[in-house]
Amino acid sequence: MVSVRRRGTTATALLALLLTGCGPVAGRQPAALPVGYDSLDGTLKVWPARGSLTRDAAATGEISRAVRDWRSPDDDRAHLSSSGILYSGEVGGSPLALVAADVPGEGASWLLQLHRAGDRWQVSHATEYTDPGYLVYSDVLPVQTWTGRRYLTSARVERLLGPDGKALPATDGITEPVAVPACQAVAVTATLRPTRSLPRGRAADRVLDLGTATAAPRYPLVRDETGSGKRALTGLDTCVLAGERGPFGSVPRRIGDRQAPRSAPESWPMAKIAVRSLGSVSLGGGEPGELEQLTWESATGTMTAVVYRPAGGGAPVVSPADRSTTLQAYYLPVPGQPLAVLSWRGRDASFAAPPGTTRLVDRPGLVVVAQPDRKQTFSLAGTEKTWYRSVGGR
């Protein structure tokens, strides 16, 4: 039986208990991938075989060969018996295959997208599922084609609404092309039918698509159950957020004692993106802008960052990510005036800055200073513990 790994949400954890998947043990790799995925929600097969090539043994063999030859950025290979071909057929006049690949080692699930070049199939796009565990516990999967974004939906999905709130036509589970911007987050919403895991179904199962410019292996869909993520990312450039100095891309994956820059960052969002206001701040004598704190769940814990939205509609400025802790410290690269932002919650603590520090903003829970040229240490003293954070020297 397929093992159940740690899940990021209660709903998917419940479904994990109800899904089953059986296959040969490791070391007895089959010659071909299973077509469809051996999973049930009650009596419903969640991922049945889809597409016009599902019964084509030659195509299945070639797709299996391509997946067997594929390697993750960490040089791990897919375990064929616990993977599956979710779709194989023609989309927009071109052959397409989608494989949910179980990759041991880092305990990852990958969505592999394959196309046919001549008489051979090859992996053309590979994204690592953000939430550790099986990709097939999701109900909406992203597909990137030359005609734009499409989605593959599970058999639990009755209807999928696009960013404009209109139902998306679909054939064999694959939607028609969807107008998703390159660098802007948009919402898609699934209506889930009643099943054993969801006896009443679900009217609005929301996910955010971070845009078609999301670079592999970063997975572009983020769960947004409450809609807080859509509100939090309004007006923000997701390409900037995903950059090496942006909130979502700034904490690289580490494997052992080394960084793995080709893997999805540890700060990549999984779910629960939200925002709270830190208040209006005036920088350099100009009109006050809004300072906000982003929070989100990644596969390695809660991350935070700050966003400065200048007055007059200028481009927002974002910090790199900071792991959630009592005293948060951020580098905010405001043009011409790089800043250090320190924030905390609660009023029963005493904040201390190095002697001579000029505080541009000084209010309960928030201090903003010019980014020091040399490393300086700030502290927050509670009743039983003191926290220290160093900034500067960048």
Coordinates of C-alpha atoms in Angstrom, one line a residue:
M1 CA 0.0 0.0 0.0
V2 CA 1.2 3.5 -0.7
S3 CA 2.4 5.2 2.5
V4 CA 0.7 8.4 3.7
R5 CA 3.2 11.2 4.2
R6 CA 2.7 14.4 6.2
R7 CA 0.0 16.7 4.8
G8 CA -0.4 20.4 4.9
T9 CA -4.2 20.7 5.4
T10 CA -6.8 18.9 7.5
A11 CA -9.0 18.2 4.5
T12 CA -6.3 16.5 2.5
A13 CA -5.2 14.6 5.5
L14 CA -8.7 13.1 5.8
L15 CA -8.7 12.2 2.1
A16 CA -5.3 10.6 2.6
L17 CA -6.8 8.1 5.0
L18 CA -9.4 7.2 2.5
L19 CA -7.2 6.9 -0.6
T20 CA -5.6 3.6 -1.5
G21 CA -2.8 2.9 -3.9
C22 CA -1.2 -0.5 -4.4
G23 CA 1.8 -1.6 -6.4
P24 CA 4.9 -3.8 -6.4
V25 CA 7.4 -3.2 -3.7
A26 CA 10.6 -1.1 -4.4
G27 CA 13.1 -3.1 -6.4
R28 CA 10.5 -4.7 -8.6
Q29 CA 9.9 -1.8 -10.9
P30 CA 7.3 -2.6 -13.6
A31 CA 8.1 -2.2 -17.2
A32 CA 5.3 0.4 -17.7
L33 CA 3.7 3.0 -15.6
P34 CA 0.1 2.4 -14.4
V35 CA -2.4 4.2 -16.5
G36 CA -4.5 6.3 -14.2
Y37 CA -3.8 6.3 -10.5
D38 CA -5.0 3.5 -8.1
S39 CA -6.8 5.7 -5.6
L40 CA -10.4 5.6 -4.3
D41 CA -12.5 8.0 -2.3
G42 CA -15.2 5.6 -1.2
T43 CA -16.2 3.9 -4.5
L44 CA -15.1 6.9 -6.7
K45 CA -11.8 6.4 -8.6
V46 CA -10.3 9.9 -8.1
W47 CA -7.8 9.8 -11.0
P48 CA -9.1 7.5 -13.7
A49 CA -7.2 7.1 -17.0
R50 CA -7.9 10.0 -19.3
G51 CA -7.1 10.8 -22.9
S52 CA -7.2 9.1 -26.3
L53 CA -3.9 7.3 -25.8
T54 CA -4.7 5.5 -22.6
R55 CA -5.1 2.2 -24.4
D56 CA -2.1 2.7 -26.7
A57 CA 0.5 0.2 -25.3
A58 CA 3.3 1.7 -27.4
A59 CA 2.6 5.2 -26.2
T60 CA 2.4 4.0 -22.6
G61 CA 5.7 2.2 -23.0
E62 CA 7.5 5.3 -24.4
I63 CA 6.0 7.5 -21.7
S64 CA 7.3 5.0 -19.1
R65 CA 10.7 5.0 -20.7
A66 CA 10.9 8.8 -20.6
V67 CA 9.9 8.9 -16.9
R68 CA 12.3 6.1 -16.0
D69 CA 15.1 8.2 -17.6
W70 CA 14.1 11.4 -15.9
R71 CA 15.9 12.7 -12.8
S72 CA 15.0 15.3 -10.3
P73 CA 17.4 18.2 -9.6
D74 CA 18.7 16.1 -6.7
D75 CA 19.3 13.2 -9.1
D76 CA 16.4 11.1 -7.7
R77 CA 14.3 9.0 -10.0
A78 CA 10.6 8.3 -10.0
H79 CA 9.3 5.1 -8.4
L80 CA 7.1 3.8 -11.3
S81 CA 4.9 1.4 -9.4
S82 CA 3.6 4.2 -7.1
S83 CA 3.4 6.8 -9.9
G84 CA 0.7 7.0 -12.6
I85 CA -0.2 8.4 -16.1
L86 CA -3.0 10.8 -15.3
Y87 CA -3.6 11.8 -18.9
S88 CA -2.2 10.8 -22.3
G89 CA -3.8 12.1 -25.5
E90 CA -4.0 15.1 -27.7
V91 CA -4.4 18.6 -26.4
G92 CA -4.7 21.5 -28.8
G93 CA -3.6 19.2 -31.6
S94 CA -0.4 18.1 -29.9
P95 CA 0.3 14.9 -28.0
L96 CA 0.5 15.4 -24.2
A97 CA 1.1 13.2 -21.2
L98 CA 0.8 14.1 -17.5
V99 CA 2.4 11.9 -14.9
A100 CA 2.1 12.0 -11.1
A101 CA 5.6 10.9 -10.2
D102 CA 6.4 9.6 -6.7
V103 CA 10.1 10.4 -6.0
P104 CA 11.6 8.8 -3.0
G105 CA 14.6 10.4 -1.3
E106 CA 13.2 13.8 -0.4
G107 CA 9.7 12.4 -0.1
A108 CA 8.5 14.5 -3.0
S109 CA 5.7 14.3 -5.6
W110 CA 6.3 15.7 -9.1
L111 CA 4.0 16.6 -11.9
L112 CA 5.8 15.6 -15.1
Q113 CA 4.5 17.0 -18.4
L114 CA 5.7 15.1 -21.5
H115 CA 5.4 15.8 -25.2
R116 CA 6.3 13.7 -28.2
A117 CA 9.3 14.6 -30.4
G118 CA 9.1 12.4 -33.5
D119 CA 8.4 8.9 -32.2
R120 CA 9.8 9.4 -28.7
W121 CA 8.3 11.0 -25.7
Q122 CA 10.3 13.3 -23.4
V123 CA 9.7 15.3 -20.2
S124 CA 9.3 18.9 -21.1
H125 CA 8.2 20.4 -17.8
A126 CA 8.6 19.1 -14.2
T127 CA 7.2 20.8 -11.1
E128 CA 7.6 19.7 -7.5
Y129 CA 4.4 19.6 -5.5
T130 CA 4.7 22.2 -2.8
D131 CA 3.1 20.2 0.0
P132 CA 5.2 17.2 0.9
G133 CA 3.3 14.0 -0.1
Y134 CA 1.3 12.8 -2.9
L135 CA 0.3 15.1 -5.7
V136 CA -2.9 13.1 -6.4
Y137 CA -4.5 14.3 -3.1
S138 CA -5.1 17.6 -5.0
D139 CA -8.1 18.0 -7.2
V140 CA -6.7 20.7 -9.6
L141 CA -3.3 20.3 -11.4
P142 CA -1.7 23.0 -13.6
V143 CA -0.8 22.3 -17.2
Q144 CA 1.2 24.7 -19.3
T145 CA 0.8 24.5 -23.1
W146 CA 1.8 26.8 -25.9
T147 CA -1.8 28.0 -26.0
G148 CA -1.6 29.0 -22.3
R149 CA -2.6 27.6 -18.9
R150 CA -5.0 24.7 -18.7
Y151 CA -5.9 22.6 -15.7
L152 CA -6.4 18.8 -15.2
T153 CA -9.1 18.1 -12.6
S154 CA -9.9 14.9 -10.6
A155 CA -13.1 13.0 -10.8
R156 CA -14.2 14.7 -7.6
V157 CA -14.5 18.0 -9.4
E158 CA -18.0 18.9 -10.7
R159 CA -17.2 22.3 -12.0
L160 CA -14.1 24.6 -12.2
L161 CA -14.4 28.3 -12.3
G162 CA -11.7 30.4 -13.9
P163 CA -10.3 33.8 -12.7
D164 CA -13.3 35.5 -14.2
G165 CA -15.7 33.4 -12.2
K166 CA -17.0 31.6 -15.3
A167 CA -17.1 27.8 -15.6
L168 CA -14.2 26.3 -17.7
P169 CA -15.2 23.8 -20.4
A170 CA -13.2 20.6 -20.1
T171 CA -12.7 17.4 -22.1
D172 CA -11.4 14.2 -20.4
G173 CA -10.6 16.4 -17.4
I174 CA -8.5 18.9 -19.3
T175 CA -9.9 22.4 -19.5
E176 CA -9.8 24.8 -22.4
P177 CA -7.0 27.4 -22.2
V178 CA -7.4 29.9 -19.4
A179 CA -6.3 33.6 -19.4
V180 CA -3.8 33.5 -16.6
P181 CA -1.3 36.4 -16.5
A182 CA 2.5 35.7 -16.4
C183 CA 3.2 37.5 -13.1
Q184 CA 0.0 38.0 -11.3
A185 CA -1.9 35.7 -8.9
V186 CA -5.4 34.7 -9.9
A187 CA -7.9 32.4 -8.3
V188 CA -9.6 29.3 -9.6
T189 CA -12.4 27.6 -7.7
A190 CA -13.5 24.0 -7.8
T191 CA -16.9 22.6 -6.8
L192 CA -16.4 19.1 -5.3
R193 CA -19.1 16.5 -5.5
P194 CA -20.1 14.6 -2.3
T195 CA -17.9 11.6 -1.6
R196 CA -16.9 9.5 1.3
S197 CA -14.3 12.0 2.5
L198 CA -16.6 15.0 1.8
P199 CA -20.2 13.8 2.5
R200 CA -21.6 17.2 1.6
G201 CA -19.1 18.0 -1.1
R202 CA -17.5 21.4 -1.1
A203 CA -18.9 24.5 -2.9
A204 CA -15.7 26.5 -3.1
D205 CA -12.3 24.7 -3.0
R206 CA -10.0 27.6 -3.8
V207 CA -6.5 27.7 -5.2
L208 CA -4.3 30.6 -6.3
D209 CA -2.3 30.3 -9.6
L210 CA 0.8 32.4 -9.2
G211 CA 1.1 33.0 -12.9
T212 CA 2.4 31.3 -16.0
A213 CA 5.9 32.7 -15.6
T214 CA 6.5 30.6 -12.5
A215 CA 9.7 28.8 -13.3
A216 CA 10.1 25.0 -12.8
P217 CA 10.5 23.2 -10.5
R218 CA 8.4 25.6 -8.5
Y219 CA 4.8 24.5 -8.3
P220 CA 2.4 27.4 -9.3
L221 CA -0.7 26.5 -7.3
V222 CA -1.2 27.5 -3.7
R223 CA -4.2 26.5 -1.5
D224 CA -6.4 29.5 -0.6
E225 CA -9.3 28.1 1.5
T226 CA -10.4 31.5 2.9
G227 CA -9.5 33.8 0.0
S228 CA -7.0 35.6 2.2
G229 CA -4.2 34.9 -0.3
K230 CA -6.0 36.6 -3.1
R231 CA -6.4 39.7 -1.0
A232 CA -2.8 39.6 0.2
L233 CA -1.3 39.4 -3.3
T234 CA -3.5 42.0 -4.9
G235 CA -1.3 44.4 -6.8
L236 CA 1.9 42.4 -6.3
D237 CA 4.2 41.1 -9.0
T238 CA 4.5 37.3 -8.4
C239 CA 7.7 37.2 -10.6
V240 CA 9.3 39.7 -8.1
L241 CA 7.9 37.6 -5.1
A242 CA 9.5 34.5 -6.7
G243 CA 12.9 36.1 -7.3
E244 CA 16.0 35.2 -5.3
R245 CA 15.6 38.3 -3.2
G246 CA 11.8 38.1 -3.0
P247 CA 9.7 36.5 -0.2
F248 CA 8.9 33.3 -2.0
G249 CA 12.3 32.6 -3.5
S250 CA 14.8 33.8 -1.0
V251 CA 15.3 30.8 1.3
P252 CA 17.1 28.1 -0.7
R253 CA 16.6 24.4 -0.2
R254 CA 19.3 22.7 1.8
I255 CA 20.1 19.1 1.5
G256 CA 22.4 18.0 4.3
D257 CA 25.1 20.7 4.6
R258 CA 24.8 22.1 1.0
Q259 CA 22.4 24.4 -0.8
A260 CA 20.3 23.0 -3.6
P261 CA 19.6 26.0 -5.9
R262 CA 17.9 24.0 -8.6
S263 CA 15.3 22.7 -6.2
A264 CA 12.2 24.6 -5.1
P265 CA 13.1 27.1 -2.3
E266 CA 12.2 26.3 1.3
S267 CA 10.3 29.6 1.3
W268 CA 8.0 28.6 -1.6
P269 CA 4.4 29.0 -0.5
M270 CA 2.2 26.0 0.2
A271 CA -1.0 27.5 1.7
K272 CA -2.4 30.1 4.0
I273 CA -1.0 33.3 2.5
A274 CA -2.3 36.3 4.5
V275 CA -1.5 39.9 5.2
R276 CA -1.8 42.3 8.1
S277 CA -1.2 46.0 8.2
L278 CA 1.8 47.3 10.2
G279 CA 0.5 50.9 9.7
S280 CA 1.3 53.9 7.6
V281 CA 4.9 55.0 7.5
S282 CA 6.5 58.2 6.0
L283 CA 9.9 57.7 4.4
G284 CA 12.2 60.5 3.4
G285 CA 9.6 63.2 4.1
G286 CA 7.2 61.9 1.4
E287 CA 3.6 61.0 1.6
P288 CA 2.9 58.0 4.0
G289 CA 2.8 54.6 2.4
E290 CA 1.5 51.4 3.8
L291 CA 3.7 48.8 5.4
E292 CA 2.3 45.2 5.5
Q293 CA 3.4 41.9 6.8
L294 CA 2.9 38.8 4.6
T295 CA 2.7 35.4 6.2
W296 CA 2.4 32.0 4.5
E297 CA 3.0 28.3 5.1
S298 CA 5.8 26.6 3.3
A299 CA 6.8 23.0 3.4
T300 CA 9.3 23.8 6.2
G301 CA 7.2 26.0 8.4
T302 CA 5.7 29.5 8.6
M303 CA 7.4 32.3 6.7
T304 CA 7.0 36.1 6.8
A305 CA 8.0 39.1 4.9
V306 CA 7.2 42.8 4.7
V307 CA 5.7 44.8 1.8
Y308 CA 5.9 48.6 1.4
R309 CA 3.3 50.1 -0.8
P310 CA 4.3 53.7 -1.6
A311 CA 1.8 56.5 -1.8
G312 CA 0.5 57.4 -5.2
G313 CA 0.5 53.8 -6.6
G314 CA 4.2 53.3 -7.0
A315 CA 5.6 49.8 -7.4
P316 CA 5.5 47.9 -4.0
V317 CA 8.9 47.0 -2.4
V318 CA 9.2 43.5 -0.8
S319 CA 11.7 42.0 1.6
P320 CA 13.3 38.5 1.5
A321 CA 11.6 35.9 3.7
D322 CA 12.2 35.6 7.4
R323 CA 11.2 32.4 9.3
S324 CA 8.4 33.1 11.8
T325 CA 9.9 34.0 15.2
T326 CA 9.2 36.3 18.1
L327 CA 11.4 39.2 16.8
Q328 CA 11.2 39.5 13.0
A329 CA 13.9 41.3 11.1
Y330 CA 13.7 42.3 7.4
Y331 CA 15.8 44.0 4.8
L332 CA 13.6 46.3 2.8
P333 CA 15.4 47.6 -0.4
V334 CA 13.5 50.9 -0.8
P335 CA 15.3 52.7 -3.7
G336 CA 17.8 55.2 -2.4
Q337 CA 17.0 54.3 1.2
P338 CA 17.5 50.7 2.1
L339 CA 15.8 49.9 5.4
A340 CA 15.8 47.4 8.3
V341 CA 12.4 46.6 9.6
L342 CA 12.0 44.9 13.0
S343 CA 8.5 43.8 14.2
W344 CA 7.0 41.8 17.1
R345 CA 3.7 41.2 18.7
G346 CA 2.7 42.0 22.2
R347 CA 3.3 45.0 24.4
D348 CA 4.9 43.3 27.4
A349 CA 8.4 43.3 26.0
S350 CA 11.2 45.9 25.9
F351 CA 13.0 46.6 22.6
A352 CA 16.6 47.9 22.5
A353 CA 18.7 49.2 19.7
P354 CA 22.4 49.9 19.6
P355 CA 23.4 53.3 20.9
G356 CA 23.1 56.1 18.4
T357 CA 20.6 54.3 16.2
T358 CA 18.2 56.7 14.5
R359 CA 14.7 55.2 14.5
L360 CA 12.8 56.4 11.4
V361 CA 9.7 54.7 12.8
D362 CA 9.3 53.8 16.5
R363 CA 6.0 52.5 17.7
P364 CA 4.8 49.5 19.7
G365 CA 5.6 46.4 17.7
L366 CA 7.5 48.2 14.9
V367 CA 10.9 49.9 14.5
V368 CA 12.3 51.0 11.2
V369 CA 15.9 52.1 10.8
A370 CA 18.3 52.8 7.9
Q371 CA 20.0 49.6 6.9
P372 CA 23.3 49.7 8.8
D373 CA 26.6 49.4 6.8
R374 CA 27.9 47.0 9.5
K375 CA 26.1 44.3 11.3
Q376 CA 24.2 45.5 14.4
T377 CA 22.3 43.6 16.9
F378 CA 18.8 44.5 18.3
S379 CA 17.1 42.8 21.2
L380 CA 13.6 42.2 22.6
A381 CA 13.4 41.4 26.3
G382 CA 10.4 39.5 27.6
T383 CA 9.7 38.5 31.2
E384 CA 11.6 35.2 30.9
K385 CA 13.6 35.4 27.7
T386 CA 15.4 37.9 25.4
W387 CA 15.5 37.5 21.6
Y388 CA 18.3 38.9 19.5
R389 CA 18.4 39.7 15.8
S390 CA 21.3 41.1 13.7
V391 CA 20.8 43.3 10.6
G392 CA 23.1 45.2 8.3
G393 CA 26.4 44.4 6.6
R394 CA 24.7 43.5 3.3

